[in-house]
């Protein structure tokens, strides 16, 4: 079956630190990959996506590259801000399947 | 543009009661899904639909029913509420998996 494994949290960083949240996947086909972000008390928002190998998704200073050889889609940001404090979810979907499979989420807290 | 609208935002039920969680989208999306979010478990798929009149079970369907009579609406019914159904429920819609899903703001359900 399909699955997504995320870096265990919680993660606490100081403002302006470099962020990496690891994500690896197992899929029976060729998935599209996503990062979603959930701010406190809110629903999930699509942060970025990549639909084929070596694609780089980017948004709001966050980046992730689809690595087929390592089945990974790690989320990175060069300099985090307090406003980046949220829960981050890695997810995949297979073309024609249309069901999102999520990782367990990583809670990120940025301290000033 | 309202996106995905869920009602109610909060609900408390007694064990054995039934209720319907409402979900509506105004983006003419074919695909709609219901997820539940529990601490440490990410989001798990309850039921999904690939179009009006077509629904299927997800990972955790027991105790829930759905129907899709129109493209816009995808209600989730709890037949006989149990404390194990205490969770946050999210509805989501998409025009196709590669585009990612748009999520509603969630319904926080407590069963006592």
JSON list of C-alpha atoms in Angstrom, two decimals:
[
{"chain": "A", "resi": 1, "resn": "UNK", "atom": "CA", "xyz": [0.00, 0.00, 0.00]},
{"chain": "A", "resi": 2, "resn": "UNK", "atom": "CA", "xyz": [0.87, 3.69, 0.02]},
{"chain": "A", "resi": 3, "resn": "UNK", "atom": "CA", "xyz": [2.38, 5.38, 3.04]},
{"chain": "A", "resi": 4, "resn": "UNK", "atom": "CA", "xyz": [4.16, 8.55, 4.11]},
{"chain": "A", "resi": 5, "resn": "UNK", "atom": "CA", "xyz": [6.70, 8.72, 6.91]},
{"chain": "A", "resi": 6, "resn": "UNK", "atom": "CA", "xyz": [7.52, 12.06, 8.47]},
{"chain": "A", "resi": 7, "resn": "UNK", "atom": "CA", "xyz": [10.14, 13.24, 10.85]},
{"chain": "A", "resi": 8, "resn": "UNK", "atom": "CA", "xyz": [8.92, 12.91, 14.41]},
{"chain": "A", "resi": 9, "resn": "UNK", "atom": "CA", "xyz": [8.20, 16.12, 16.24]},
{"chain": "A", "resi": 10, "resn": "UNK", "atom": "CA", "xyz": [7.83, 18.40, 17.89]},
{"chain": "A", "resi": 11, "resn": "UNK", "atom": "CA", "xyz": [10.56, 20.58, 16.42]},
{"chain": "A", "resi": 12, "resn": "UNK", "atom": "CA", "xyz": [11.59, 23.79, 18.16]},
{"chain": "A", "resi": 13, "resn": "UNK", "atom": "CA", "xyz": [13.90, 26.29, 16.47]},
{"chain": "A", "resi": 14, "resn": "UNK", "atom": "CA", "xyz": [15.05, 29.82, 17.03]},
{"chain": "A", "resi": 15, "resn": "UNK", "atom": "CA", "xyz": [13.99, 32.53, 14.63]},
{"chain": "A", "resi": 16, "resn": "UNK", "atom": "CA", "xyz": [16.18, 32.72, 11.49]},
{"chain": "A", "resi": 17, "resn": "UNK", "atom": "CA", "xyz": [17.35, 29.12, 11.90]},
{"chain": "A", "resi": 18, "resn": "UNK", "atom": "CA", "xyz": [17.44, 26.69, 8.96]},
{"chain": "A", "resi": 19, "resn": "UNK", "atom": "CA", "xyz": [14.59, 24.21, 8.81]},
{"chain": "A", "resi": 20, "resn": "UNK", "atom": "CA", "xyz": [14.44, 20.69, 7.44]},
{"chain": "A", "resi": 21, "resn": "UNK", "atom": "CA", "xyz": [11.49, 18.37, 7.95]},
{"chain": "A", "resi": 22, "resn": "UNK", "atom": "CA", "xyz": [12.10, 14.93, 6.48]},
{"chain": "A", "resi": 23, "resn": "UNK", "atom": "CA", "xyz": [9.49, 13.06, 4.48]},
{"chain": "A", "resi": 24, "resn": "UNK", "atom": "CA", "xyz": [9.80, 9.70, 2.73]},
{"chain": "A", "resi": 25, "resn": "UNK", "atom": "CA", "xyz": [7.13, 7.74, 0.94]},
{"chain": "A", "resi": 26, "resn": "UNK", "atom": "CA", "xyz": [6.16, 4.31, -0.30]},
{"chain": "A", "resi": 27, "resn": "UNK", "atom": "CA", "xyz": [3.84, 4.11, -3.27]},
{"chain": "A", "resi": 28, "resn": "UNK", "atom": "CA", "xyz": [2.65, 1.40, -5.65]},
{"chain": "A", "resi": 29, "resn": "UNK", "atom": "CA", "xyz": [2.76, 3.82, -8.56]},
{"chain": "A", "resi": 30, "resn": "UNK", "atom": "CA", "xyz": [4.16, 7.22, -9.44]},
{"chain": "A", "resi": 31, "resn": "UNK", "atom": "CA", "xyz": [2.75, 9.72, -6.94]},
{"chain": "A", "resi": 32, "resn": "UNK", "atom": "CA", "xyz": [2.35, 13.47, -6.78]},
{"chain": "A", "resi": 33, "resn": "UNK", "atom": "CA", "xyz": [3.71, 14.88, -3.53]},
{"chain": "A", "resi": 34, "resn": "UNK", "atom": "CA", "xyz": [2.44, 17.68, -1.32]},
{"chain": "A", "resi": 35, "resn": "UNK", "atom": "CA", "xyz": [3.21, 19.64, 1.81]},
{"chain": "A", "resi": 36, "resn": "UNK", "atom": "CA", "xyz": [0.27, 21.02, 3.73]},
{"chain": "A", "resi": 37, "resn": "UNK", "atom": "CA", "xyz": [0.41, 23.42, 6.67]},
{"chain": "A", "resi": 38, "resn": "UNK", "atom": "CA", "xyz": [-2.09, 23.73, 9.51]},
{"chain": "A", "resi": 39, "resn": "UNK", "atom": "CA", "xyz": [-2.02, 26.85, 11.64]},
{"chain": "A", "resi": 40, "resn": "UNK", "atom": "CA", "xyz": [-3.57, 26.69, 15.12]},
{"chain": "A", "resi": 41, "resn": "UNK", "atom": "CA", "xyz": [-7.34, 26.28, 15.01]},
{"chain": "A", "resi": 42, "resn": "UNK", "atom": "CA", "xyz": [-7.49, 26.20, 11.23]},
{"chain": "A", "resi": 43, "resn": "UNK", "atom": "CA", "xyz": [-7.85, 23.72, 8.41]},
{"chain": "A", "resi": 44, "resn": "UNK", "atom": "CA", "xyz": [-5.07, 22.53, 6.16]},
{"chain": "A", "resi": 45, "resn": "UNK", "atom": "CA", "xyz": [-3.62, 24.75, 3.46]},
{"chain": "A", "resi": 46, "resn": "UNK", "atom": "CA", "xyz": [-1.63, 23.53, 0.49]},
{"chain": "A", "resi": 47, "resn": "UNK", "atom": "CA", "xyz": [1.90, 24.85, 0.92]},
{"chain": "A", "resi": 48, "resn": "UNK", "atom": "CA", "xyz": [3.63, 23.39, -2.13]},
{"chain": "A", "resi": 49, "resn": "UNK", "atom": "CA", "xyz": [3.58, 20.43, -4.47]},
{"chain": "A", "resi": 50, "resn": "UNK", "atom": "CA", "xyz": [5.61, 18.48, -7.03]},
{"chain": "A", "resi": 51, "resn": "UNK", "atom": "CA", "xyz": [4.20, 16.13, -9.61]},
{"chain": "A", "resi": 52, "resn": "UNK", "atom": "CA", "xyz": [7.26, 14.46, -11.13]},
{"chain": "A", "resi": 53, "resn": "UNK", "atom": "CA", "xyz": [10.80, 13.46, -10.30]},
{"chain": "A", "resi": 54, "resn": "UNK", "atom": "CA", "xyz": [13.28, 16.31, -9.77]},
{"chain": "A", "resi": 55, "resn": "UNK", "atom": "CA", "xyz": [10.50, 18.91, -9.63]},
{"chain": "A", "resi": 56, "resn": "UNK", "atom": "CA", "xyz": [10.98, 21.53, -6.94]},
{"chain": "A", "resi": 57, "resn": "UNK", "atom": "CA", "xyz": [7.92, 22.95, -5.27]},
{"chain": "A", "resi": 58, "resn": "UNK", "atom": "CA", "xyz": [8.27, 26.32, -3.54]},
{"chain": "A", "resi": 59, "resn": "UNK", "atom": "CA", "xyz": [6.10, 28.82, -1.69]},
{"chain": "A", "resi": 60, "resn": "UNK", "atom": "CA", "xyz": [6.56, 31.42, 1.06]},
{"chain": "A", "resi": 61, "resn": "UNK", "atom": "CA", "xyz": [10.29, 30.64, 1.25]},
{"chain": "A", "resi": 62, "resn": "UNK", "atom": "CA", "xyz": [9.72, 26.90, 1.69]},
{"chain": "A", "resi": 63, "resn": "UNK", "atom": "CA", "xyz": [11.08, 24.41, -0.82]},
{"chain": "A", "resi": 64, "resn": "UNK", "atom": "CA", "xyz": [10.92, 20.66, -1.40]},
{"chain": "A", "resi": 65, "resn": "UNK", "atom": "CA", "xyz": [12.40, 18.55, -4.19]},
{"chain": "A", "resi": 66, "resn": "UNK", "atom": "CA", "xyz": [10.85, 15.32, -5.45]},
{"chain": "A", "resi": 67, "resn": "UNK", "atom": "CA", "xyz": [13.59, 12.71, -5.23]},
{"chain": "A", "resi": 68, "resn": "UNK", "atom": "CA", "xyz": [12.50, 9.48, -6.83]},
{"chain": "A", "resi": 69, "resn": "UNK", "atom": "CA", "xyz": [15.79, 7.67, -6.18]},
{"chain": "A", "resi": 70, "resn": "UNK", "atom": "CA", "xyz": [15.46, 8.18, -2.42]},
{"chain": "A", "resi": 71, "resn": "UNK", "atom": "CA", "xyz": [11.62, 8.34, -2.37]},
{"chain": "A", "resi": 72, "resn": "UNK", "atom": "CA", "xyz": [11.85, 11.58, -0.44]},
{"chain": "A", "resi": 73, "resn": "UNK", "atom": "CA", "xyz": [10.29, 15.05, -0.38]},
{"chain": "A", "resi": 74, "resn": "UNK", "atom": "CA", "xyz": [12.00, 16.94, 2.43]},
{"chain": "A", "resi": 75, "resn": "UNK", "atom": "CA", "xyz": [10.73, 20.40, 3.36]},
{"chain": "A", "resi": 76, "resn": "UNK", "atom": "CA", "xyz": [13.32, 23.18, 3.81]},
{"chain": "A", "resi": 77, "resn": "UNK", "atom": "CA", "xyz": [13.40, 26.86, 4.65]},
{"chain": "A", "resi": 78, "resn": "UNK", "atom": "CA", "xyz": [16.50, 28.95, 4.98]},
{"chain": "A", "resi": 79, "resn": "UNK", "atom": "CA", "xyz": [15.36, 31.31, 7.71]},
{"chain": "A", "resi": 80, "resn": "UNK", "atom": "CA", "xyz": [12.25, 30.58, 9.74]},
{"chain": "A", "resi": 81, "resn": "UNK", "atom": "CA", "xyz": [10.00, 33.13, 11.38]},
{"chain": "A", "resi": 82, "resn": "UNK", "atom": "CA", "xyz": [7.73, 32.97, 14.40]},
{"chain": "A", "resi": 83, "resn": "UNK", "atom": "CA", "xyz": [4.78, 33.03, 12.00]},
{"chain": "A", "resi": 84, "resn": "UNK", "atom": "CA", "xyz": [5.93, 29.67, 10.56]},
{"chain": "A", "resi": 85, "resn": "UNK", "atom": "CA", "xyz": [4.88, 27.94, 13.78]},
{"chain": "A", "resi": 86, "resn": "UNK", "atom": "CA", "xyz": [2.34, 25.33, 12.67]},
{"chain": "A", "resi": 87, "resn": "UNK", "atom": "CA", "xyz": [1.88, 21.64, 11.97]},
{"chain": "A", "resi": 88, "resn": "UNK", "atom": "CA", "xyz": [3.28, 20.45, 8.64]},
{"chain": "A", "resi": 89, "resn": "UNK", "atom": "CA", "xyz": [1.95, 17.41, 6.79]},
{"chain": "A", "resi": 90, "resn": "UNK", "atom": "CA", "xyz": [3.56, 15.55, 3.93]},
{"chain": "A", "resi": 91, "resn": "UNK", "atom": "CA", "xyz": [1.13, 13.76, 1.63]},
{"chain": "A", "resi": 92, "resn": "UNK", "atom": "CA", "xyz": [0.90, 11.87, -1.63]},
{"chain": "A", "resi": 93, "resn": "UNK", "atom": "CA", "xyz": [-1.72, 11.03, -4.22]},
{"chain": "A", "resi": 94, "resn": "UNK", "atom": "CA", "xyz": [-1.58, 8.57, -7.08]},
{"chain": "A", "resi": 95, "resn": "UNK", "atom": "CA", "xyz": [-2.88, 9.64, -10.45]},
{"chain": "A", "resi": 96, "resn": "UNK", "atom": "CA", "xyz": [-6.26, 8.02, -11.02]},
{"chain": "A", "resi": 97, "resn": "UNK", "atom": "CA", "xyz": [-6.62, 7.13, -7.34]},
{"chain": "A", "resi": 98, "resn": "UNK", "atom": "CA", "xyz": [-7.38, 10.66, -6.08]},
{"chain": "A", "resi": 99, "resn": "UNK", "atom": "CA", "xyz": [-7.01, 9.75, -2.40]},
{"chain": "A", "resi": 100, "resn": "UNK", "atom": "CA", "xyz": [-4.57, 11.73, -0.31]},
{"chain": "A", "resi": 101, "resn": "UNK", "atom": "CA", "xyz": [-2.37, 9.71, 2.02]},
{"chain": "A", "resi": 102, "resn": "UNK", "atom": "CA", "xyz": [-0.90, 11.77, 4.87]},
{"chain": "A", "resi": 103, "resn": "UNK", "atom": "CA", "xyz": [2.03, 11.49, 7.18]},
{"chain": "A", "resi": 104, "resn": "UNK", "atom": "CA", "xyz": [1.39, 11.96, 10.89]},
{"chain": "A", "resi": 105, "resn": "UNK", "atom": "CA", "xyz": [2.43, 15.62, 10.85]},
{"chain": "A", "resi": 106, "resn": "UNK", "atom": "CA", "xyz": [5.31, 17.54, 12.41]},
{"chain": "A", "resi": 107, "resn": "UNK", "atom": "CA", "xyz": [4.63, 20.32, 14.89]},
{"chain": "A", "resi": 108, "resn": "UNK", "atom": "CA", "xyz": [7.03, 23.23, 14.43]},
{"chain": "A", "resi": 109, "resn": "UNK", "atom": "CA", "xyz": [7.51, 25.95, 17.02]},
{"chain": "A", "resi": 110, "resn": "UNK", "atom": "CA", "xyz": [9.72, 28.96, 16.34]},
{"chain": "A", "resi": 111, "resn": "UNK", "atom": "CA", "xyz": [10.89, 30.98, 19.33]},
{"chain": "A", "resi": 112, "resn": "UNK", "atom": "CA", "xyz": [11.96, 34.62, 19.03]},
{"chain": "B", "resi": 1, "resn": "UNK", "atom": "CA", "xyz": [-15.12, 32.61, -3.28]},
{"chain": "B", "resi": 2, "resn": "UNK", "atom": "CA", "xyz": [-16.19, 30.54, -0.27]},
{"chain": "B", "resi": 3, "resn": "UNK", "atom": "CA", "xyz": [-14.18, 27.40, -1.13]},
{"chain": "B", "resi": 4, "resn": "UNK", "atom": "CA", "xyz": [-15.13, 24.49, 1.16]},
{"chain": "B", "resi": 5, "resn": "UNK", "atom": "CA", "xyz": [-17.66, 25.27, 3.88]},
{"chain": "B", "resi": 6, "resn": "UNK", "atom": "CA", "xyz": [-18.22, 22.96, 6.84]},
{"chain": "B", "resi": 7, "resn": "UNK", "atom": "CA", "xyz": [-20.94, 23.21, 9.44]},
{"chain": "B", "resi": 8, "resn": "UNK", "atom": "CA", "xyz": [-21.16, 23.13, 12.37]},
{"chain": "B", "resi": 9, "resn": "UNK", "atom": "CA", "xyz": [-17.74, 24.20, 13.68]},
{"chain": "B", "resi": 10, "resn": "UNK", "atom": "CA", "xyz": [-18.31, 22.59, 17.07]},
{"chain": "B", "resi": 11, "resn": "UNK", "atom": "CA", "xyz": [-20.69, 19.88, 18.25]},
{"chain": "B", "resi": 12, "resn": "UNK", "atom": "CA", "xyz": [-21.20, 17.87, 21.41]},
{"chain": "B", "resi": 13, "resn": "UNK", "atom": "CA", "xyz": [-23.19, 14.64, 21.13]},
{"chain": "B", "resi": 14, "resn": "UNK", "atom": "CA", "xyz": [-24.29, 12.03, 23.60]},
{"chain": "B", "resi": 15, "resn": "UNK", "atom": "CA", "xyz": [-23.40, 8.42, 22.95]},
{"chain": "B", "resi": 16, "resn": "UNK", "atom": "CA", "xyz": [-25.96, 6.88, 20.62]},
{"chain": "B", "resi": 17, "resn": "UNK", "atom": "CA", "xyz": [-27.14, 10.11, 19.03]},
{"chain": "B", "resi": 18, "resn": "UNK", "atom": "CA", "xyz": [-26.96, 10.62, 15.29]},
{"chain": "B", "resi": 19, "resn": "UNK", "atom": "CA", "xyz": [-26.03, 13.72, 13.36]},
{"chain": "B", "resi": 20, "resn": "UNK", "atom": "CA", "xyz": [-24.92, 14.98, 9.97]},
{"chain": "B", "resi": 21, "resn": "UNK", "atom": "CA", "xyz": [-21.82, 17.03, 9.31]},
{"chain": "B", "resi": 22, "resn": "UNK", "atom": "CA", "xyz": [-22.36, 19.29, 6.34]},
{"chain": "B", "resi": 23, "resn": "UNK", "atom": "CA", "xyz": [-19.84, 20.04, 3.62]},
{"chain": "B", "resi": 24, "resn": "UNK", "atom": "CA", "xyz": [-20.33, 22.21, 0.56]},
{"chain": "B", "resi": 25, "resn": "UNK", "atom": "CA", "xyz": [-17.93, 23.46, -2.10]},
{"chain": "B", "resi": 26, "resn": "UNK", "atom": "CA", "xyz": [-18.49, 26.09, -4.77]},
{"chain": "B", "resi": 27, "resn": "UNK", "atom": "CA", "xyz": [-15.53, 25.28, -7.04]},
{"chain": "B", "resi": 28, "resn": "UNK", "atom": "CA", "xyz": [-17.26, 22.62, -9.16]},
{"chain": "B", "resi": 29, "resn": "UNK", "atom": "CA", "xyz": [-14.74, 20.04, -7.96]},
{"chain": "B", "resi": 30, "resn": "UNK", "atom": "CA", "xyz": [-15.41, 16.41, -8.85]},
{"chain": "B", "resi": 31, "resn": "UNK", "atom": "CA", "xyz": [-13.52, 14.87, -5.96]},
{"chain": "B", "resi": 32, "resn": "UNK", "atom": "CA", "xyz": [-14.53, 15.23, -2.32]},
{"chain": "B", "resi": 33, "resn": "UNK", "atom": "CA", "xyz": [-13.29, 13.51, 0.81]},
{"chain": "B", "resi": 34, "resn": "UNK", "atom": "CA", "xyz": [-13.85, 13.32, 4.54]},
{"chain": "B", "resi": 35, "resn": "UNK", "atom": "CA", "xyz": [-10.96, 12.95, 6.97]},
{"chain": "B", "resi": 36, "resn": "UNK", "atom": "CA", "xyz": [-10.68, 12.70, 10.71]},
{"chain": "B", "resi": 37, "resn": "UNK", "atom": "CA", "xyz": [-7.73, 14.10, 12.58]},
{"chain": "B", "resi": 38, "resn": "UNK", "atom": "CA", "xyz": [-6.60, 12.55, 15.83]},
{"chain": "B", "resi": 39, "resn": "UNK", "atom": "CA", "xyz": [-3.50, 13.42, 17.88]},
{"chain": "B", "resi": 40, "resn": "UNK", "atom": "CA", "xyz": [-0.41, 11.57, 16.69]},
{"chain": "B", "resi": 41, "resn": "UNK", "atom": "CA", "xyz": [-2.25, 9.89, 13.81]},
{"chain": "B", "resi": 42, "resn": "UNK", "atom": "CA", "xyz": [-2.35, 12.51, 11.11]},
{"chain": "B", "resi": 43, "resn": "UNK", "atom": "CA", "xyz": [-5.42, 12.57, 8.91]},
{"chain": "B", "resi": 44, "resn": "UNK", "atom": "CA", "xyz": [-7.23, 9.39, 8.05]},
{"chain": "B", "resi": 45, "resn": "UNK", "atom": "CA", "xyz": [-9.62, 9.04, 5.14]},
{"chain": "B", "resi": 46, "resn": "UNK", "atom": "CA", "xyz": [-13.19, 8.11, 6.09]},
{"chain": "B", "resi": 47, "resn": "UNK", "atom": "CA", "xyz": [-15.07, 8.23, 2.77]},
{"chain": "B", "resi": 48, "resn": "UNK", "atom": "CA", "xyz": [-14.51, 9.82, -0.58]},
{"chain": "B", "resi": 49, "resn": "UNK", "atom": "CA", "xyz": [-16.38, 10.57, -3.80]},
{"chain": "B", "resi": 50, "resn": "UNK", "atom": "CA", "xyz": [-15.22, 10.90, -7.39]},
{"chain": "B", "resi": 51, "resn": "UNK", "atom": "CA", "xyz": [-18.43, 12.54, -8.56]},
{"chain": "B", "resi": 52, "resn": "UNK", "atom": "CA", "xyz": [-22.14, 12.90, -7.92]},
{"chain": "B", "resi": 53, "resn": "UNK", "atom": "CA", "xyz": [-23.69, 9.54, -7.17]},
{"chain": "B", "resi": 54, "resn": "UNK", "atom": "CA", "xyz": [-20.34, 7.80, -6.60]},
{"chain": "B", "resi": 55, "resn": "UNK", "atom": "CA", "xyz": [-18.85, 7.18, -3.17]},
{"chain": "B", "resi": 56, "resn": "UNK", "atom": "CA", "xyz": [-16.39, 4.72, -1.70]},
{"chain": "B", "resi": 57, "resn": "UNK", "atom": "CA", "xyz": [-14.87, 3.80, 1.64]},
{"chain": "B", "resi": 58, "resn": "UNK", "atom": "CA", "xyz": [-11.58, 5.04, 2.92]},
{"chain": "B", "resi": 59, "resn": "UNK", "atom": "CA", "xyz": [-9.36, 3.79, 5.70]},
{"chain": "B", "resi": 60, "resn": "UNK", "atom": "CA", "xyz": [-11.77, 4.21, 8.64]},
{"chain": "B", "resi": 61, "resn": "UNK", "atom": "CA", "xyz": [-15.38, 4.05, 7.33]},
{"chain": "B", "resi": 62, "resn": "UNK", "atom": "CA", "xyz": [-17.10, 2.17, 10.17]},
{"chain": "B", "resi": 63, "resn": "UNK", "atom": "CA", "xyz": [-19.82, 4.17, 11.88]},
{"chain": "B", "resi": 64, "resn": "UNK", "atom": "CA", "xyz": [-20.11, 6.73, 9.09]},
{"chain": "B", "resi": 65, "resn": "UNK", "atom": "CA", "xyz": [-22.27, 7.05, 6.00]},
{"chain": "B", "resi": 66, "resn": "UNK", "atom": "CA", "xyz": [-22.03, 9.42, 3.06]},
{"chain": "B", "resi": 67, "resn": "UNK", "atom": "CA", "xyz": [-23.98, 10.29, -0.06]},
{"chain": "B", "resi": 68, "resn": "UNK", "atom": "CA", "xyz": [-23.28, 12.61, -2.98]},
{"chain": "B", "resi": 69, "resn": "UNK", "atom": "CA", "xyz": [-26.50, 13.69, -4.66]},
{"chain": "B", "resi": 70, "resn": "UNK", "atom": "CA", "xyz": [-24.99, 16.89, -6.08]},
{"chain": "B", "resi": 71, "resn": "UNK", "atom": "CA", "xyz": [-21.52, 18.01, -7.10]},
{"chain": "B", "resi": 72, "resn": "UNK", "atom": "CA", "xyz": [-21.54, 20.69, -4.39]},
{"chain": "B", "resi": 73, "resn": "UNK", "atom": "CA", "xyz": [-22.57, 18.75, -1.27]},
{"chain": "B", "resi": 74, "resn": "UNK", "atom": "CA", "xyz": [-21.02, 15.80, 0.54]},
{"chain": "B", "resi": 75, "resn": "UNK", "atom": "CA", "xyz": [-22.57, 15.28, 3.99]},
{"chain": "B", "resi": 76, "resn": "UNK", "atom": "CA", "xyz": [-21.14, 12.85, 6.54]},
{"chain": "B", "resi": 77, "resn": "UNK", "atom": "CA", "xyz": [-23.59, 11.01, 8.77]},
{"chain": "B", "resi": 78, "resn": "UNK", "atom": "CA", "xyz": [-22.79, 9.52, 12.14]},
{"chain": "B", "resi": 79, "resn": "UNK", "atom": "CA", "xyz": [-25.33, 6.78, 12.68]},
{"chain": "B", "resi": 80, "resn": "UNK", "atom": "CA", "xyz": [-24.90, 6.15, 16.42]},
{"chain": "B", "resi": 81, "resn": "UNK", "atom": "CA", "xyz": [-22.19, 8.28, 17.96]},
{"chain": "B", "resi": 82, "resn": "UNK", "atom": "CA", "xyz": [-19.51, 6.66, 20.11]},
{"chain": "B", "resi": 83, "resn": "UNK", "atom": "CA", "xyz": [-16.77, 8.27, 22.24]},
{"chain": "B", "resi": 84, "resn": "UNK", "atom": "CA", "xyz": [-14.20, 6.86, 19.79]},
{"chain": "B", "resi": 85, "resn": "UNK", "atom": "CA", "xyz": [-15.62, 9.24, 17.19]},
{"chain": "B", "resi": 86, "resn": "UNK", "atom": "CA", "xyz": [-14.48, 12.26, 19.18]},
{"chain": "B", "resi": 87, "resn": "UNK", "atom": "CA", "xyz": [-12.21, 13.98, 16.68]},
{"chain": "B", "resi": 88, "resn": "UNK", "atom": "CA", "xyz": [-11.77, 16.88, 14.32]},
{"chain": "B", "resi": 89, "resn": "UNK", "atom": "CA", "xyz": [-13.38, 16.25, 10.95]},
{"chain": "B", "resi": 90, "resn": "UNK", "atom": "CA", "xyz": [-12.22, 17.84, 7.72]},
{"chain": "B", "resi": 91, "resn": "UNK", "atom": "CA", "xyz": [-13.90, 17.90, 4.36]},
{"chain": "B", "resi": 92, "resn": "UNK", "atom": "CA", "xyz": [-11.83, 18.51, 1.24]},
{"chain": "B", "resi": 93, "resn": "UNK", "atom": "CA", "xyz": [-12.39, 18.86, -2.49]},
{"chain": "B", "resi": 94, "resn": "UNK", "atom": "CA", "xyz": [-10.24, 18.74, -5.61]},
{"chain": "B", "resi": 95, "resn": "UNK", "atom": "CA", "xyz": [-10.47, 18.97, -9.37]},
{"chain": "B", "resi": 96, "resn": "UNK", "atom": "CA", "xyz": [-7.90, 16.19, -9.63]},
{"chain": "B", "resi": 97, "resn": "UNK", "atom": "CA", "xyz": [-5.27, 14.74, -7.34]},
{"chain": "B", "resi": 98, "resn": "UNK", "atom": "CA", "xyz": [-2.31, 16.46, -8.96]},
{"chain": "B", "resi": 99, "resn": "UNK", "atom": "CA", "xyz": [-3.81, 19.86, -8.13]},
{"chain": "B", "resi": 100, "resn": "UNK", "atom": "CA", "xyz": [-4.09, 19.14, -4.43]},
{"chain": "B", "resi": 101, "resn": "UNK", "atom": "CA", "xyz": [-7.13, 19.33, -2.22]},
{"chain": "B", "resi": 102, "resn": "UNK", "atom": "CA", "xyz": [-8.78, 22.40, -0.71]},
{"chain": "B", "resi": 103, "resn": "UNK", "atom": "CA", "xyz": [-9.81, 21.84, 2.90]},
{"chain": "B", "resi": 104, "resn": "UNK", "atom": "CA", "xyz": [-12.62, 23.22, 4.99]},
{"chain": "B", "resi": 105, "resn": "UNK", "atom": "CA", "xyz": [-11.97, 24.71, 8.41]},
{"chain": "B", "resi": 106, "resn": "UNK", "atom": "CA", "xyz": [-13.12, 21.60, 10.25]},
{"chain": "B", "resi": 107, "resn": "UNK", "atom": "CA", "xyz": [-15.76, 20.40, 12.71]},
{"chain": "B", "resi": 108, "resn": "UNK", "atom": "CA", "xyz": [-14.66, 19.61, 16.24]},
{"chain": "B", "resi": 109, "resn": "UNK", "atom": "CA", "xyz": [-16.89, 16.80, 17.53]},
{"chain": "B", "resi": 110, "resn": "UNK", "atom": "CA", "xyz": [-17.02, 15.57, 21.09]},
{"chain": "B", "resi": 111, "resn": "UNK", "atom": "CA", "xyz": [-19.03, 12.48, 22.01]},
{"chain": "B", "resi": 112, "resn": "UNK", "atom": "CA", "xyz": [-19.78, 12.09, 25.71]}
]
